[in-house]
């Protein structure tokens, strides 16, 4: 069974540009979570999608947005990139949106903003 | 104050030692997770707990709901256990995780 996949592996952008990151969950999983891991800050929750709807949002500005497609894959968009957006962006999926479910993490997309 | 606190931040051990990493949380939770992150970023879920104790190989995780505290133990540590161990919780019924800052473990041969 394929795990959670993310693309691209690395992404280099300049300030003010937009970045699009993609995530494909494990087959059968309906929930997708996005997390940011900036250097020295630890993991922080960004967005949670389940069954195509945004269920919860972390403490990030509106220029961080996303969506979940009918096949449950997901996209994270970051507009007007700032230097401090440089981070590892991790996607995770779970069978349902229940807190009783294990989350499976993808390998991440490393975003560098110059 | 962070909702999830871990200690220690860094831990160096000799191969074979018994290791304990602690996690305290200040919010109501429905589950607590222990995650392992190797250099390069990949994260693996080790345990999900809502009560009691779980064991997998040389790893043991315990949780005390009343004291809002969990521990991760590694018996007979090995250099391949070197990684960052992260405690995370589901707050209430929310599916998303809230994370501790992690404990960086280095096991020397």
JSON list of C-alpha atoms in Angstrom, two decimals:
[
{"chain": "A", "resi": 1, "resn": "UNK", "atom": "CA", "xyz": [0.00, 0.00, 0.00]},
{"chain": "A", "resi": 2, "resn": "UNK", "atom": "CA", "xyz": [1.44, 3.37, -0.99]},
{"chain": "A", "resi": 3, "resn": "UNK", "atom": "CA", "xyz": [2.02, 5.87, 1.79]},
{"chain": "A", "resi": 4, "resn": "UNK", "atom": "CA", "xyz": [1.28, 9.56, 1.84]},
{"chain": "A", "resi": 5, "resn": "UNK", "atom": "CA", "xyz": [3.02, 11.29, -1.05]},
{"chain": "A", "resi": 6, "resn": "UNK", "atom": "CA", "xyz": [3.93, 14.93, -1.40]},
{"chain": "A", "resi": 7, "resn": "UNK", "atom": "CA", "xyz": [5.20, 17.01, -4.30]},
{"chain": "A", "resi": 8, "resn": "UNK", "atom": "CA", "xyz": [7.47, 18.66, -5.00]},
{"chain": "A", "resi": 9, "resn": "UNK", "atom": "CA", "xyz": [10.25, 17.50, -2.68]},
{"chain": "A", "resi": 10, "resn": "UNK", "atom": "CA", "xyz": [11.92, 20.88, -2.80]},
{"chain": "A", "resi": 11, "resn": "UNK", "atom": "CA", "xyz": [10.62, 24.26, -3.89]},
{"chain": "A", "resi": 12, "resn": "UNK", "atom": "CA", "xyz": [12.55, 27.48, -4.21]},
{"chain": "A", "resi": 13, "resn": "UNK", "atom": "CA", "xyz": [10.67, 30.75, -4.55]},
{"chain": "A", "resi": 14, "resn": "UNK", "atom": "CA", "xyz": [11.36, 34.43, -4.09]},
{"chain": "A", "resi": 15, "resn": "UNK", "atom": "CA", "xyz": [9.58, 36.86, -1.79]},
{"chain": "A", "resi": 16, "resn": "UNK", "atom": "CA", "xyz": [6.14, 37.85, -3.01]},
{"chain": "A", "resi": 17, "resn": "UNK", "atom": "CA", "xyz": [5.65, 34.79, -5.20]},
{"chain": "A", "resi": 18, "resn": "UNK", "atom": "CA", "xyz": [3.06, 32.08, -4.68]},
{"chain": "A", "resi": 19, "resn": "UNK", "atom": "CA", "xyz": [3.78, 28.45, -3.81]},
{"chain": "A", "resi": 20, "resn": "UNK", "atom": "CA", "xyz": [1.57, 25.42, -4.37]},
{"chain": "A", "resi": 21, "resn": "UNK", "atom": "CA", "xyz": [2.25, 22.18, -2.50]},
{"chain": "A", "resi": 22, "resn": "UNK", "atom": "CA", "xyz": [0.44, 18.92, -3.15]},
{"chain": "A", "resi": 23, "resn": "UNK", "atom": "CA", "xyz": [-0.44, 15.90, -1.06]},
{"chain": "A", "resi": 24, "resn": "UNK", "atom": "CA", "xyz": [-1.97, 12.52, -1.87]},
{"chain": "A", "resi": 25, "resn": "UNK", "atom": "CA", "xyz": [-3.30, 10.63, 1.14]},
{"chain": "A", "resi": 26, "resn": "UNK", "atom": "CA", "xyz": [-3.23, 6.90, 1.71]},
{"chain": "A", "resi": 27, "resn": "UNK", "atom": "CA", "xyz": [-5.98, 5.20, -0.29]},
{"chain": "A", "resi": 28, "resn": "UNK", "atom": "CA", "xyz": [-9.19, 5.14, 1.77]},
{"chain": "A", "resi": 29, "resn": "UNK", "atom": "CA", "xyz": [-8.19, 8.04, 4.01]},
{"chain": "A", "resi": 30, "resn": "UNK", "atom": "CA", "xyz": [-10.54, 11.02, 3.93]},
{"chain": "A", "resi": 31, "resn": "UNK", "atom": "CA", "xyz": [-8.72, 13.40, 6.27]},
{"chain": "A", "resi": 32, "resn": "UNK", "atom": "CA", "xyz": [-5.67, 15.44, 5.30]},
{"chain": "A", "resi": 33, "resn": "UNK", "atom": "CA", "xyz": [-3.67, 17.64, 7.67]},
{"chain": "A", "resi": 34, "resn": "UNK", "atom": "CA", "xyz": [-1.04, 20.23, 6.82]},
{"chain": "A", "resi": 35, "resn": "UNK", "atom": "CA", "xyz": [1.72, 21.11, 9.28]},
{"chain": "A", "resi": 36, "resn": "UNK", "atom": "CA", "xyz": [4.62, 23.54, 9.13]},
{"chain": "A", "resi": 37, "resn": "UNK", "atom": "CA", "xyz": [8.02, 22.83, 10.66]},
{"chain": "A", "resi": 38, "resn": "UNK", "atom": "CA", "xyz": [10.13, 25.97, 10.60]},
{"chain": "A", "resi": 39, "resn": "UNK", "atom": "CA", "xyz": [13.68, 25.85, 11.89]},
{"chain": "A", "resi": 40, "resn": "UNK", "atom": "CA", "xyz": [13.74, 26.09, 15.65]},
{"chain": "A", "resi": 41, "resn": "UNK", "atom": "CA", "xyz": [9.95, 26.37, 15.99]},
{"chain": "A", "resi": 42, "resn": "UNK", "atom": "CA", "xyz": [8.77, 22.78, 16.02]},
{"chain": "A", "resi": 43, "resn": "UNK", "atom": "CA", "xyz": [5.72, 21.47, 14.26]},
{"chain": "A", "resi": 44, "resn": "UNK", "atom": "CA", "xyz": [2.69, 23.73, 13.99]},
{"chain": "A", "resi": 45, "resn": "UNK", "atom": "CA", "xyz": [-0.77, 22.88, 12.72]},
{"chain": "A", "resi": 46, "resn": "UNK", "atom": "CA", "xyz": [-1.86, 24.70, 9.55]},
{"chain": "A", "resi": 47, "resn": "UNK", "atom": "CA", "xyz": [-5.04, 23.21, 8.07]},
{"chain": "A", "resi": 48, "resn": "UNK", "atom": "CA", "xyz": [-7.28, 20.17, 8.37]},
{"chain": "A", "resi": 49, "resn": "UNK", "atom": "CA", "xyz": [-9.52, 18.93, 5.56]},
{"chain": "A", "resi": 50, "resn": "UNK", "atom": "CA", "xyz": [-12.02, 16.12, 5.76]},
{"chain": "A", "resi": 51, "resn": "UNK", "atom": "CA", "xyz": [-14.51, 15.00, 3.11]},
{"chain": "A", "resi": 52, "resn": "UNK", "atom": "CA", "xyz": [-13.69, 18.06, 1.02]},
{"chain": "A", "resi": 53, "resn": "UNK", "atom": "CA", "xyz": [-14.33, 20.60, 3.78]},
{"chain": "A", "resi": 54, "resn": "UNK", "atom": "CA", "xyz": [-11.99, 22.69, 5.90]},
{"chain": "A", "resi": 55, "resn": "UNK", "atom": "CA", "xyz": [-12.54, 21.44, 9.49]},
{"chain": "A", "resi": 56, "resn": "UNK", "atom": "CA", "xyz": [-10.02, 23.49, 11.40]},
{"chain": "A", "resi": 57, "resn": "UNK", "atom": "CA", "xyz": [-7.35, 26.07, 10.87]},
{"chain": "A", "resi": 58, "resn": "UNK", "atom": "CA", "xyz": [-4.24, 26.91, 12.85]},
{"chain": "A", "resi": 59, "resn": "UNK", "atom": "CA", "xyz": [-3.00, 30.36, 13.80]},
{"chain": "A", "resi": 60, "resn": "UNK", "atom": "CA", "xyz": [-1.70, 31.35, 10.37]},
{"chain": "A", "resi": 61, "resn": "UNK", "atom": "CA", "xyz": [-2.57, 34.35, 8.17]},
{"chain": "A", "resi": 62, "resn": "UNK", "atom": "CA", "xyz": [-5.16, 34.02, 5.36]},
{"chain": "A", "resi": 63, "resn": "UNK", "atom": "CA", "xyz": [-2.45, 33.91, 2.71]},
{"chain": "A", "resi": 64, "resn": "UNK", "atom": "CA", "xyz": [-2.10, 30.26, 3.75]},
{"chain": "A", "resi": 65, "resn": "UNK", "atom": "CA", "xyz": [-5.00, 28.46, 2.12]},
{"chain": "A", "resi": 66, "resn": "UNK", "atom": "CA", "xyz": [-5.81, 25.13, 0.60]},
{"chain": "A", "resi": 67, "resn": "UNK", "atom": "CA", "xyz": [-8.41, 22.77, -0.65]},
{"chain": "A", "resi": 68, "resn": "UNK", "atom": "CA", "xyz": [-9.25, 19.10, -0.81]},
{"chain": "A", "resi": 69, "resn": "UNK", "atom": "CA", "xyz": [-10.32, 17.50, -4.06]},
{"chain": "A", "resi": 70, "resn": "UNK", "atom": "CA", "xyz": [-13.03, 14.83, -4.59]},
{"chain": "A", "resi": 71, "resn": "UNK", "atom": "CA", "xyz": [-10.32, 12.13, -4.65]},
{"chain": "A", "resi": 72, "resn": "UNK", "atom": "CA", "xyz": [-9.21, 13.42, -1.17]},
{"chain": "A", "resi": 73, "resn": "UNK", "atom": "CA", "xyz": [-5.87, 14.74, -2.40]},
{"chain": "A", "resi": 74, "resn": "UNK", "atom": "CA", "xyz": [-5.07, 18.21, -1.19]},
{"chain": "A", "resi": 75, "resn": "UNK", "atom": "CA", "xyz": [-3.28, 21.37, -2.16]},
{"chain": "A", "resi": 76, "resn": "UNK", "atom": "CA", "xyz": [-1.69, 24.00, 0.10]},
{"chain": "A", "resi": 77, "resn": "UNK", "atom": "CA", "xyz": [-1.26, 27.46, -1.36]},
{"chain": "A", "resi": 78, "resn": "UNK", "atom": "CA", "xyz": [0.90, 30.13, 0.15]},
{"chain": "A", "resi": 79, "resn": "UNK", "atom": "CA", "xyz": [0.50, 33.59, -1.35]},
{"chain": "A", "resi": 80, "resn": "UNK", "atom": "CA", "xyz": [2.77, 36.61, -1.06]},
{"chain": "A", "resi": 81, "resn": "UNK", "atom": "CA", "xyz": [5.64, 34.51, 0.23]},
{"chain": "A", "resi": 82, "resn": "UNK", "atom": "CA", "xyz": [7.76, 35.90, 3.05]},
{"chain": "A", "resi": 83, "resn": "UNK", "atom": "CA", "xyz": [11.24, 34.82, 4.11]},
{"chain": "A", "resi": 84, "resn": "UNK", "atom": "CA", "xyz": [9.86, 33.30, 7.33]},
{"chain": "A", "resi": 85, "resn": "UNK", "atom": "CA", "xyz": [7.67, 30.92, 5.27]},
{"chain": "A", "resi": 86, "resn": "UNK", "atom": "CA", "xyz": [10.82, 28.90, 4.60]},
{"chain": "A", "resi": 87, "resn": "UNK", "atom": "CA", "xyz": [10.10, 25.59, 6.28]},
{"chain": "A", "resi": 88, "resn": "UNK", "atom": "CA", "xyz": [9.37, 21.91, 5.87]},
{"chain": "A", "resi": 89, "resn": "UNK", "atom": "CA", "xyz": [5.68, 21.44, 5.08]},
{"chain": "A", "resi": 90, "resn": "UNK", "atom": "CA", "xyz": [4.34, 18.08, 6.13]},
{"chain": "A", "resi": 91, "resn": "UNK", "atom": "CA", "xyz": [1.08, 16.51, 5.08]},
{"chain": "A", "resi": 92, "resn": "UNK", "atom": "CA", "xyz": [-0.55, 13.71, 7.05]},
{"chain": "A", "resi": 93, "resn": "UNK", "atom": "CA", "xyz": [-3.63, 11.62, 6.43]},
{"chain": "A", "resi": 94, "resn": "UNK", "atom": "CA", "xyz": [-5.94, 9.54, 8.58]},
{"chain": "A", "resi": 95, "resn": "UNK", "atom": "CA", "xyz": [-8.79, 7.15, 7.90]},
{"chain": "A", "resi": 96, "resn": "UNK", "atom": "CA", "xyz": [-11.38, 9.56, 9.25]},
{"chain": "A", "resi": 97, "resn": "UNK", "atom": "CA", "xyz": [-11.23, 12.90, 11.02]},
{"chain": "A", "resi": 98, "resn": "UNK", "atom": "CA", "xyz": [-11.50, 11.23, 14.38]},
{"chain": "A", "resi": 99, "resn": "UNK", "atom": "CA", "xyz": [-8.99, 11.91, 17.11]},
{"chain": "A", "resi": 100, "resn": "UNK", "atom": "CA", "xyz": [-8.91, 8.13, 17.58]},
{"chain": "A", "resi": 101, "resn": "UNK", "atom": "CA", "xyz": [-7.10, 7.64, 14.27]},
{"chain": "A", "resi": 102, "resn": "UNK", "atom": "CA", "xyz": [-3.38, 7.38, 13.70]},
{"chain": "A", "resi": 103, "resn": "UNK", "atom": "CA", "xyz": [-1.97, 9.99, 11.37]},
{"chain": "A", "resi": 104, "resn": "UNK", "atom": "CA", "xyz": [0.45, 8.92, 8.65]},
{"chain": "A", "resi": 105, "resn": "UNK", "atom": "CA", "xyz": [2.94, 11.51, 7.52]},
{"chain": "A", "resi": 106, "resn": "UNK", "atom": "CA", "xyz": [4.34, 12.21, 4.09]},
{"chain": "A", "resi": 107, "resn": "UNK", "atom": "CA", "xyz": [8.02, 12.96, 3.46]},
{"chain": "A", "resi": 108, "resn": "UNK", "atom": "CA", "xyz": [7.41, 16.71, 3.29]},
{"chain": "A", "resi": 109, "resn": "UNK", "atom": "CA", "xyz": [8.08, 19.56, 0.91]},
{"chain": "A", "resi": 110, "resn": "UNK", "atom": "CA", "xyz": [10.98, 21.82, 1.80]},
{"chain": "A", "resi": 111, "resn": "UNK", "atom": "CA", "xyz": [10.11, 25.36, 0.79]},
{"chain": "A", "resi": 112, "resn": "UNK", "atom": "CA", "xyz": [12.89, 27.93, 0.57]},
{"chain": "A", "resi": 113, "resn": "UNK", "atom": "CA", "xyz": [11.99, 31.58, 0.11]},
{"chain": "A", "resi": 114, "resn": "UNK", "atom": "CA", "xyz": [14.81, 33.80, -1.11]},
{"chain": "B", "resi": 1, "resn": "UNK", "atom": "CA", "xyz": [3.15, 28.59, 28.11]},
{"chain": "B", "resi": 2, "resn": "UNK", "atom": "CA", "xyz": [3.02, 25.82, 25.51]},
{"chain": "B", "resi": 3, "resn": "UNK", "atom": "CA", "xyz": [0.08, 23.45, 25.73]},
{"chain": "B", "resi": 4, "resn": "UNK", "atom": "CA", "xyz": [2.45, 20.49, 25.33]},
{"chain": "B", "resi": 5, "resn": "UNK", "atom": "CA", "xyz": [5.80, 20.46, 27.14]},
{"chain": "B", "resi": 6, "resn": "UNK", "atom": "CA", "xyz": [8.54, 17.88, 26.70]},
{"chain": "B", "resi": 7, "resn": "UNK", "atom": "CA", "xyz": [11.65, 17.15, 28.69]},
{"chain": "B", "resi": 8, "resn": "UNK", "atom": "CA", "xyz": [14.50, 16.89, 28.26]},
{"chain": "B", "resi": 9, "resn": "UNK", "atom": "CA", "xyz": [15.13, 18.92, 25.10]},
{"chain": "B", "resi": 10, "resn": "UNK", "atom": "CA", "xyz": [18.33, 17.02, 24.38]},
{"chain": "B", "resi": 11, "resn": "UNK", "atom": "CA", "xyz": [19.44, 13.63, 25.62]},
{"chain": "B", "resi": 12, "resn": "UNK", "atom": "CA", "xyz": [22.68, 11.76, 25.07]},
{"chain": "B", "resi": 13, "resn": "UNK", "atom": "CA", "xyz": [22.91, 8.14, 26.12]},
{"chain": "B", "resi": 14, "resn": "UNK", "atom": "CA", "xyz": [25.31, 5.24, 25.83]},
{"chain": "B", "resi": 15, "resn": "UNK", "atom": "CA", "xyz": [24.22, 2.18, 23.90]},
{"chain": "B", "resi": 16, "resn": "UNK", "atom": "CA", "xyz": [22.26, -0.16, 26.16]},
{"chain": "B", "resi": 17, "resn": "UNK", "atom": "CA", "xyz": [20.98, 2.50, 28.54]},
{"chain": "B", "resi": 18, "resn": "UNK", "atom": "CA", "xyz": [17.33, 2.82, 29.57]},
{"chain": "B", "resi": 19, "resn": "UNK", "atom": "CA", "xyz": [15.87, 6.09, 28.31]},
{"chain": "B", "resi": 20, "resn": "UNK", "atom": "CA", "xyz": [12.86, 8.08, 29.47]},
{"chain": "B", "resi": 21, "resn": "UNK", "atom": "CA", "xyz": [11.33, 11.08, 27.71]},
{"chain": "B", "resi": 22, "resn": "UNK", "atom": "CA", "xyz": [8.55, 12.98, 29.45]},
{"chain": "B", "resi": 23, "resn": "UNK", "atom": "CA", "xyz": [5.55, 14.90, 28.14]},
{"chain": "B", "resi": 24, "resn": "UNK", "atom": "CA", "xyz": [3.11, 17.09, 30.07]},
{"chain": "B", "resi": 25, "resn": "UNK", "atom": "CA", "xyz": [0.04, 18.80, 28.65]},
{"chain": "B", "resi": 26, "resn": "UNK", "atom": "CA", "xyz": [-2.29, 21.45, 29.95]},
{"chain": "B", "resi": 27, "resn": "UNK", "atom": "CA", "xyz": [-5.42, 20.95, 27.82]},
{"chain": "B", "resi": 28, "resn": "UNK", "atom": "CA", "xyz": [-8.18, 18.37, 27.68]},
{"chain": "B", "resi": 29, "resn": "UNK", "atom": "CA", "xyz": [-7.21, 15.69, 25.24]},
{"chain": "B", "resi": 30, "resn": "UNK", "atom": "CA", "xyz": [-8.77, 12.70, 23.56]},
{"chain": "B", "resi": 31, "resn": "UNK", "atom": "CA", "xyz": [-5.49, 11.05, 22.56]},
{"chain": "B", "resi": 32, "resn": "UNK", "atom": "CA", "xyz": [-1.74, 11.47, 22.91]},
{"chain": "B", "resi": 33, "resn": "UNK", "atom": "CA", "xyz": [0.74, 10.47, 20.24]},
{"chain": "B", "resi": 34, "resn": "UNK", "atom": "CA", "xyz": [4.44, 9.72, 20.29]},
{"chain": "B", "resi": 35, "resn": "UNK", "atom": "CA", "xyz": [6.19, 10.38, 16.98]},
{"chain": "B", "resi": 36, "resn": "UNK", "atom": "CA", "xyz": [9.73, 9.75, 15.77]},
{"chain": "B", "resi": 37, "resn": "UNK", "atom": "CA", "xyz": [11.48, 12.06, 13.31]},
{"chain": "B", "resi": 38, "resn": "UNK", "atom": "CA", "xyz": [14.76, 11.06, 11.69]},
{"chain": "B", "resi": 39, "resn": "UNK", "atom": "CA", "xyz": [17.21, 13.48, 10.06]},
{"chain": "B", "resi": 40, "resn": "UNK", "atom": "CA", "xyz": [15.77, 14.41, 6.68]},
{"chain": "B", "resi": 41, "resn": "UNK", "atom": "CA", "xyz": [12.34, 14.98, 8.14]},
{"chain": "B", "resi": 42, "resn": "UNK", "atom": "CA", "xyz": [10.38, 11.76, 7.84]},
{"chain": "B", "resi": 43, "resn": "UNK", "atom": "CA", "xyz": [7.94, 11.27, 10.73]},
{"chain": "B", "resi": 44, "resn": "UNK", "atom": "CA", "xyz": [6.71, 7.91, 11.96]},
{"chain": "B", "resi": 45, "resn": "UNK", "atom": "CA", "xyz": [3.90, 7.40, 14.43]},
{"chain": "B", "resi": 46, "resn": "UNK", "atom": "CA", "xyz": [5.09, 5.19, 17.30]},
{"chain": "B", "resi": 47, "resn": "UNK", "atom": "CA", "xyz": [2.10, 5.15, 19.66]},
{"chain": "B", "resi": 48, "resn": "UNK", "atom": "CA", "xyz": [-1.36, 6.57, 20.11]},
{"chain": "B", "resi": 49, "resn": "UNK", "atom": "CA", "xyz": [-2.65, 6.45, 23.70]},
{"chain": "B", "resi": 50, "resn": "UNK", "atom": "CA", "xyz": [-5.79, 7.47, 25.48]},
{"chain": "B", "resi": 51, "resn": "UNK", "atom": "CA", "xyz": [-5.13, 5.52, 28.67]},
{"chain": "B", "resi": 52, "resn": "UNK", "atom": "CA", "xyz": [-2.77, 3.04, 30.29]},
{"chain": "B", "resi": 53, "resn": "UNK", "atom": "CA", "xyz": [0.31, 1.64, 28.64]},
{"chain": "B", "resi": 54, "resn": "UNK", "atom": "CA", "xyz": [1.41, 0.32, 25.26]},
{"chain": "B", "resi": 55, "resn": "UNK", "atom": "CA", "xyz": [4.50, -1.66, 24.29]},
{"chain": "B", "resi": 56, "resn": "UNK", "atom": "CA", "xyz": [6.10, -2.26, 20.92]},
{"chain": "B", "resi": 57, "resn": "UNK", "atom": "CA", "xyz": [9.41, -4.04, 20.88]},
{"chain": "B", "resi": 58, "resn": "UNK", "atom": "CA", "xyz": [11.83, -2.02, 23.03]},
{"chain": "B", "resi": 59, "resn": "UNK", "atom": "CA", "xyz": [9.52, 0.96, 23.23]},
{"chain": "B", "resi": 60, "resn": "UNK", "atom": "CA", "xyz": [6.99, 1.52, 26.01]},
{"chain": "B", "resi": 61, "resn": "UNK", "atom": "CA", "xyz": [4.56, 4.43, 26.30]},
{"chain": "B", "resi": 62, "resn": "UNK", "atom": "CA", "xyz": [2.48, 5.28, 29.35]},
{"chain": "B", "resi": 63, "resn": "UNK", "atom": "CA", "xyz": [-0.08, 7.94, 30.09]},
{"chain": "B", "resi": 64, "resn": "UNK", "atom": "CA", "xyz": [-1.60, 9.24, 33.33]},
{"chain": "B", "resi": 65, "resn": "UNK", "atom": "CA", "xyz": [-4.74, 11.14, 32.43]},
{"chain": "B", "resi": 66, "resn": "UNK", "atom": "CA", "xyz": [-5.28, 12.54, 35.93]},
{"chain": "B", "resi": 67, "resn": "UNK", "atom": "CA", "xyz": [-1.75, 13.98, 36.09]},
{"chain": "B", "resi": 68, "resn": "UNK", "atom": "CA", "xyz": [-1.78, 14.99, 32.38]},
{"chain": "B", "resi": 69, "resn": "UNK", "atom": "CA", "xyz": [1.54, 13.29, 31.84]},
{"chain": "B", "resi": 70, "resn": "UNK", "atom": "CA", "xyz": [3.00, 10.70, 29.49]},
{"chain": "B", "resi": 71, "resn": "UNK", "atom": "CA", "xyz": [6.35, 8.98, 29.26]},
{"chain": "B", "resi": 72, "resn": "UNK", "atom": "CA", "xyz": [8.16, 7.22, 26.44]},
{"chain": "B", "resi": 73, "resn": "UNK", "atom": "CA", "xyz": [10.69, 4.62, 27.51]},
{"chain": "B", "resi": 74, "resn": "UNK", "atom": "CA", "xyz": [13.32, 2.95, 25.36]},
{"chain": "B", "resi": 75, "resn": "UNK", "atom": "CA", "xyz": [14.93, -0.16, 26.80]},
{"chain": "B", "resi": 76, "resn": "UNK", "atom": "CA", "xyz": [18.41, -1.33, 25.69]},
{"chain": "B", "resi": 77, "resn": "UNK", "atom": "CA", "xyz": [18.94, 1.77, 23.57]},
{"chain": "B", "resi": 78, "resn": "UNK", "atom": "CA", "xyz": [20.80, 1.47, 20.27]},
{"chain": "B", "resi": 79, "resn": "UNK", "atom": "CA", "xyz": [22.45, 4.06, 18.01]},
{"chain": "B", "resi": 80, "resn": "UNK", "atom": "CA", "xyz": [19.65, 3.55, 15.48]},
{"chain": "B", "resi": 81, "resn": "UNK", "atom": "CA", "xyz": [17.25, 4.99, 18.07]},
{"chain": "B", "resi": 82, "resn": "UNK", "atom": "CA", "xyz": [18.94, 8.36, 17.55]},
{"chain": "B", "resi": 83, "resn": "UNK", "atom": "CA", "xyz": [16.17, 10.69, 16.36]},
{"chain": "B", "resi": 84, "resn": "UNK", "atom": "CA", "xyz": [13.86, 13.45, 17.55]},
{"chain": "B", "resi": 85, "resn": "UNK", "atom": "CA", "xyz": [10.93, 12.15, 19.59]},
{"chain": "B", "resi": 86, "resn": "UNK", "atom": "CA", "xyz": [7.84, 14.31, 19.53]},
{"chain": "B", "resi": 87, "resn": "UNK", "atom": "CA", "xyz": [4.83, 14.24, 21.83]},
{"chain": "B", "resi": 88, "resn": "UNK", "atom": "CA", "xyz": [1.55, 15.43, 20.30]},
{"chain": "B", "resi": 89, "resn": "UNK", "atom": "CA", "xyz": [-2.07, 15.57, 21.45]},
{"chain": "B", "resi": 90, "resn": "UNK", "atom": "CA", "xyz": [-5.54, 15.72, 19.95]},
{"chain": "B", "resi": 91, "resn": "UNK", "atom": "CA", "xyz": [-7.27, 18.57, 21.77]},
{"chain": "B", "resi": 92, "resn": "UNK", "atom": "CA", "xyz": [-10.81, 17.55, 22.57]},
{"chain": "B", "resi": 93, "resn": "UNK", "atom": "CA", "xyz": [-12.44, 16.02, 19.53]},
{"chain": "B", "resi": 94, "resn": "UNK", "atom": "CA", "xyz": [-10.22, 17.83, 17.05]},
{"chain": "B", "resi": 95, "resn": "UNK", "atom": "CA", "xyz": [-8.45, 15.65, 14.54]},
{"chain": "B", "resi": 96, "resn": "UNK", "atom": "CA", "xyz": [-5.42, 17.92, 14.17]},
{"chain": "B", "resi": 97, "resn": "UNK", "atom": "CA", "xyz": [-2.41, 17.54, 16.45]},
{"chain": "B", "resi": 98, "resn": "UNK", "atom": "CA", "xyz": [-0.75, 20.00, 18.84]},
{"chain": "B", "resi": 99, "resn": "UNK", "atom": "CA", "xyz": [2.95, 19.27, 19.25]},
{"chain": "B", "resi": 100, "resn": "UNK", "atom": "CA", "xyz": [5.64, 19.50, 21.85]},
{"chain": "B", "resi": 101, "resn": "UNK", "atom": "CA", "xyz": [8.99, 20.88, 20.75]},
{"chain": "B", "resi": 102, "resn": "UNK", "atom": "CA", "xyz": [10.59, 17.45, 20.63]},
{"chain": "B", "resi": 103, "resn": "UNK", "atom": "CA", "xyz": [13.43, 15.67, 22.39]},
{"chain": "B", "resi": 104, "resn": "UNK", "atom": "CA", "xyz": [16.60, 15.10, 20.40]},
{"chain": "B", "resi": 105, "resn": "UNK", "atom": "CA", "xyz": [18.08, 11.73, 21.39]},
{"chain": "B", "resi": 106, "resn": "UNK", "atom": "CA", "xyz": [21.60, 10.70, 20.52]},
{"chain": "B", "resi": 107, "resn": "UNK", "atom": "CA", "xyz": [22.70, 7.18, 21.42]},
{"chain": "B", "resi": 108, "resn": "UNK", "atom": "CA", "xyz": [26.48, 6.65, 21.33]},
{"chain": "B", "resi": 109, "resn": "UNK", "atom": "CA", "xyz": [27.99, 3.22, 20.58]}
]
